[in-house]
GROMACS .gro file of C-alpha atoms in nm:
model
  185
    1UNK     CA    1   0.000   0.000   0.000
    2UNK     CA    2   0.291   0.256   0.063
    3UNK     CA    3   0.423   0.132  -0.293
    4UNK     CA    4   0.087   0.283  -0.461
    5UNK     CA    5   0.045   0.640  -0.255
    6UNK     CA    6   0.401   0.662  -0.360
    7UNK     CA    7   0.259   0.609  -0.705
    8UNK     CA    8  -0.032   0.850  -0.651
    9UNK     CA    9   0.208   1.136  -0.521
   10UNK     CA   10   0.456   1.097  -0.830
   11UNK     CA   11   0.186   1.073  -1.101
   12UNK     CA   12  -0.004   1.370  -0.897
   13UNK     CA   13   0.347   1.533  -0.966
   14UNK     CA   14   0.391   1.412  -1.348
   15UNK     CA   15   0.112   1.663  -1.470
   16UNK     CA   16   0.242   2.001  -1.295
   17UNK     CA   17   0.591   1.974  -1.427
   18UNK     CA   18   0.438   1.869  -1.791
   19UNK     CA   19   0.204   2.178  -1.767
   20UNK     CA   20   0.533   2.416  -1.703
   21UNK     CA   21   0.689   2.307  -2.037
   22UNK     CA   22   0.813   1.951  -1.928
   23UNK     CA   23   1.143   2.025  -1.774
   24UNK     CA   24   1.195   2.095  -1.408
   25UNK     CA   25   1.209   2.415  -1.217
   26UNK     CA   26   1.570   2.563  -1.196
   27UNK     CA   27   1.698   2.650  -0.908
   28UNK     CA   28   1.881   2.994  -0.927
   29UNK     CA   29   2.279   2.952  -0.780
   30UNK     CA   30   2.298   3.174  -0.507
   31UNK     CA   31   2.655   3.247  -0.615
   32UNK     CA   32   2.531   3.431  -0.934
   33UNK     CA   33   2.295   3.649  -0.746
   34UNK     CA   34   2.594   3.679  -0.492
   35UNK     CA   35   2.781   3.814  -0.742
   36UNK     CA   36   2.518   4.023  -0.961
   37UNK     CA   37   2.447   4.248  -0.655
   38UNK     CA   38   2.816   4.287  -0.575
   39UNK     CA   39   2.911   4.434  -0.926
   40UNK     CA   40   2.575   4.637  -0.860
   41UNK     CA   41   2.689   4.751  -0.531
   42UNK     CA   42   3.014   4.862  -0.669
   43UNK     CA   43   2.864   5.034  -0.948
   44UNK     CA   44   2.712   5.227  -0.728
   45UNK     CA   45   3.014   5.319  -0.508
   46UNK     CA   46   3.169   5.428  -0.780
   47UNK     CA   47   2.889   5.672  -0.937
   48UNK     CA   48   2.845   5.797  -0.620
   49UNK     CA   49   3.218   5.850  -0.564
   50UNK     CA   50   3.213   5.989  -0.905
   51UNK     CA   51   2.917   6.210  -0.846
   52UNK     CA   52   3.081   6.352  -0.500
   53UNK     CA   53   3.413   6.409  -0.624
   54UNK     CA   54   3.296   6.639  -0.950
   55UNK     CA   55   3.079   6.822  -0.689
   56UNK     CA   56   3.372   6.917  -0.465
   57UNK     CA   57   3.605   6.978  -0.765
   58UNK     CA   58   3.319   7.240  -0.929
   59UNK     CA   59   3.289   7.402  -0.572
   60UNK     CA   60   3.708   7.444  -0.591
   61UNK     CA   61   3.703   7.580  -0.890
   62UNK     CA   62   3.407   7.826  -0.904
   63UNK     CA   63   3.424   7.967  -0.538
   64UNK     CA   64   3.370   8.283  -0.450
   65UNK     CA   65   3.695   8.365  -0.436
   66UNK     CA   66   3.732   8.349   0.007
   67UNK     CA   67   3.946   8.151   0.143
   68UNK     CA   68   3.878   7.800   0.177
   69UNK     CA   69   3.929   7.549   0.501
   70UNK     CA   70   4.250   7.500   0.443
   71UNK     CA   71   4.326   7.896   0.388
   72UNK     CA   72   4.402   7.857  -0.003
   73UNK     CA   73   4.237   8.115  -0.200
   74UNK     CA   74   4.266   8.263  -0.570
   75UNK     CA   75   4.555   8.529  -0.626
   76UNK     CA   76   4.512   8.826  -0.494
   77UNK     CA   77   4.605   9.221  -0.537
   78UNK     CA   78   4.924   9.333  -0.364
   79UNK     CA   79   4.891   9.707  -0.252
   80UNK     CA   80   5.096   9.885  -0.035
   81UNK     CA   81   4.966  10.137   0.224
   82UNK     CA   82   5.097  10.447   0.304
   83UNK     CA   83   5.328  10.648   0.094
   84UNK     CA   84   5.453  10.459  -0.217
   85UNK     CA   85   5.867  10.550  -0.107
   86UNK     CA   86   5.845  10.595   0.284
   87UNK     CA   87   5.575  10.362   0.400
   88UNK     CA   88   5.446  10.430   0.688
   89UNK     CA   89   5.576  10.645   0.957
   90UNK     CA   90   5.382  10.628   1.301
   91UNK     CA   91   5.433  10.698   1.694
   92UNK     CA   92   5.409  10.357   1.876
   93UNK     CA   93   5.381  10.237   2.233
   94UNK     CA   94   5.165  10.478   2.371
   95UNK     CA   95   5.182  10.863   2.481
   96UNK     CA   96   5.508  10.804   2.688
   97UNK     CA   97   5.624  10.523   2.412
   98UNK     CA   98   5.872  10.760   2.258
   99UNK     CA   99   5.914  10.495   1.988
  100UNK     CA  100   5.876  10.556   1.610
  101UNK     CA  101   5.814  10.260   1.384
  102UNK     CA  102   5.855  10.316   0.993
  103UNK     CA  103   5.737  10.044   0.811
  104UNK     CA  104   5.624   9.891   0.494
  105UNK     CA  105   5.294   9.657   0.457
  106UNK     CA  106   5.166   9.519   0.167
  107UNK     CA  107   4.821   9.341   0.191
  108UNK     CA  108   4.711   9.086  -0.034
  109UNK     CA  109   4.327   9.190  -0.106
  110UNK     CA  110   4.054   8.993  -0.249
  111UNK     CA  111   3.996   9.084  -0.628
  112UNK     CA  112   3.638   8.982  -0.539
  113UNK     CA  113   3.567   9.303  -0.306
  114UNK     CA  114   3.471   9.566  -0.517
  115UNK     CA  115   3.356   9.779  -0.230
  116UNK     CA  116   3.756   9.776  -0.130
  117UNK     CA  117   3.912   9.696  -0.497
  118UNK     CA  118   3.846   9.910  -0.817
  119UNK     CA  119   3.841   9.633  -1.082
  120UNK     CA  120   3.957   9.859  -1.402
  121UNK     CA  121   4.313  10.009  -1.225
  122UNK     CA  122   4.341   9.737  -0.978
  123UNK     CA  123   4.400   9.987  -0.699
  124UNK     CA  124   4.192  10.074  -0.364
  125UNK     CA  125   3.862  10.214  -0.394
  126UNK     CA  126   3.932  10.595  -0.206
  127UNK     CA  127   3.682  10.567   0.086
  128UNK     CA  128   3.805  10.168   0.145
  129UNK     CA  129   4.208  10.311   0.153
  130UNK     CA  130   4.080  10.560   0.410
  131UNK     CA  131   3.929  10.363   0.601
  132UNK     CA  132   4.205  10.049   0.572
  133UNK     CA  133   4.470  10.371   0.662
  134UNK     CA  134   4.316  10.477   0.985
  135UNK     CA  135   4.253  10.123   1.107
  136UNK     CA  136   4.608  10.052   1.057
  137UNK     CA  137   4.713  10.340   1.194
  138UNK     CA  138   4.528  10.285   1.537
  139UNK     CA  139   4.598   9.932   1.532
  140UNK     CA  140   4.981  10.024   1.519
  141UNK     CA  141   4.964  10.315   1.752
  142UNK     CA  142   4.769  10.079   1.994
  143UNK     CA  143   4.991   9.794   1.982
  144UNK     CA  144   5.274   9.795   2.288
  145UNK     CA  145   5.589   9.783   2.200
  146UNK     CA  146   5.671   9.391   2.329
  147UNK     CA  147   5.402   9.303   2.089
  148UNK     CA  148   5.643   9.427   1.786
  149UNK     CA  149   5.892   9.113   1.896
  150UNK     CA  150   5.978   8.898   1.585
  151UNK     CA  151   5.845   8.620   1.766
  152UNK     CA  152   5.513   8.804   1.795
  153UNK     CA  153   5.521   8.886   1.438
  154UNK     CA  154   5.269   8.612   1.279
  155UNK     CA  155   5.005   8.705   1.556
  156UNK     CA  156   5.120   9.084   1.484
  157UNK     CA  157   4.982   8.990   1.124
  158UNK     CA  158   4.711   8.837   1.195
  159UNK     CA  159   4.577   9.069   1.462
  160UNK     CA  160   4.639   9.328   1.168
  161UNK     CA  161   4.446   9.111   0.919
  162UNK     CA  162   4.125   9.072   1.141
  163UNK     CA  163   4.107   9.461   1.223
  164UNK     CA  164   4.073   9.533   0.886
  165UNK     CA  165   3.862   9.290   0.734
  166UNK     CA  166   3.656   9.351   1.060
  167UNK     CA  167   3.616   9.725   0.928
  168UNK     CA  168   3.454   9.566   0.647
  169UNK     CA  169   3.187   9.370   0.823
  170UNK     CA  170   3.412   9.069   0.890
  171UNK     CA  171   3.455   9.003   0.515
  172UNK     CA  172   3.739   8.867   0.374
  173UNK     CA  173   3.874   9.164   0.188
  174UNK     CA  174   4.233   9.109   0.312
  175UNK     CA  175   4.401   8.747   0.251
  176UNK     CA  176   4.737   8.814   0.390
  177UNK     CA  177   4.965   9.083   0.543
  178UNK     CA  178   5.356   9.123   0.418
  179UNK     CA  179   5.608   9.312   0.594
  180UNK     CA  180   5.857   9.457   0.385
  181UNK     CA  181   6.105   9.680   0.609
  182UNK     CA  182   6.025   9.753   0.943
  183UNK     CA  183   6.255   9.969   1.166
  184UNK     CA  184   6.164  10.091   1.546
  185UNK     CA  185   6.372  10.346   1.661
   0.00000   0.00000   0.00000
């Protein structure tokens, strides 16, 4: 009796397969769809990699022309302030200082600042070298005289930097500050 449900089961079995086309169901490898979604996954990874490096290379390349997080920046104009022979000449240290420092700055400024930079002769804009004149001015006649140390001088320049760009809202309208002579007498 076992021998003829066996029977029944296989010939209940025989019609199903014949109705599918006669052959038997394949079974997929799981290997193949192992490896399909792999080379999908790394397709992926790298159109996304793709995608995300073009998008920080267009940002590099069509800023704004501030400086970046790592402080690079387009080139910039290098003006000098004060007079174009003597630099600048200014009491330091204080009323009871007695000390006179005659110097020579040049400041790298932003082409981009066209409130601070006249674009056609590349030179200041009059009411911005007014204004970047007297800040200087009180910034050097403000500054004691341990603070003109050559040690001191990076944070000298940067001090500098920040109380001018602060003039102009906090903008980046100076990149950098160069010394070229400096003499305290």
């Amino acid at each position: 009796m076992a021998d003829k449900d066996k029977e029944k089961d296989a010939a209940a079995e025989a019609p199903e397969e014949e109705a599918e086309g006669g052959e038997q169901p394949k079974k997929k490898s799981p290997i193949i769809l192992i490896a399909v979604l792999a080379v999908v996954g790394l397709a992926l990874a790298a159109g996304i990699s793709v995608f995300v490096t073009t998008q920080i290379m267009a940002n590099a390349t069509h800023g704004d022309g501030d400086e970046d997080e790592d402080g690079k920046h387009e080139p910039g104009i290098f003006l000098q302030l004060g007079d174009p022979k003597e630099g600048i000449l200014v009491n330091v240290g204080g009323p009871r200082g007695g000390k006179f420092l005659k110097t020579t700055i040049i400041l790298e400024m932003n082409p981009n600042k066209k409130s601070v930079i006249n674009e056609e002769t590349k030179a200041f804009q009059p009411d911005a070298e007014i204004k970047i004149m007297d800040t200087t001015l009180q910034f050097l006649r403000a500054t004691k005289i341990e603070d003109f140390d050559a040690e001191k001088q990076d944070e000298f320049k940067k001090q500098l930097k920040d109380a001018i760009n602060a003039e102009f809202g906090g903008s980046s309208a100076v990149f950098d500050i160069y010394i070229k002579s400096f003499l305290l007498q």
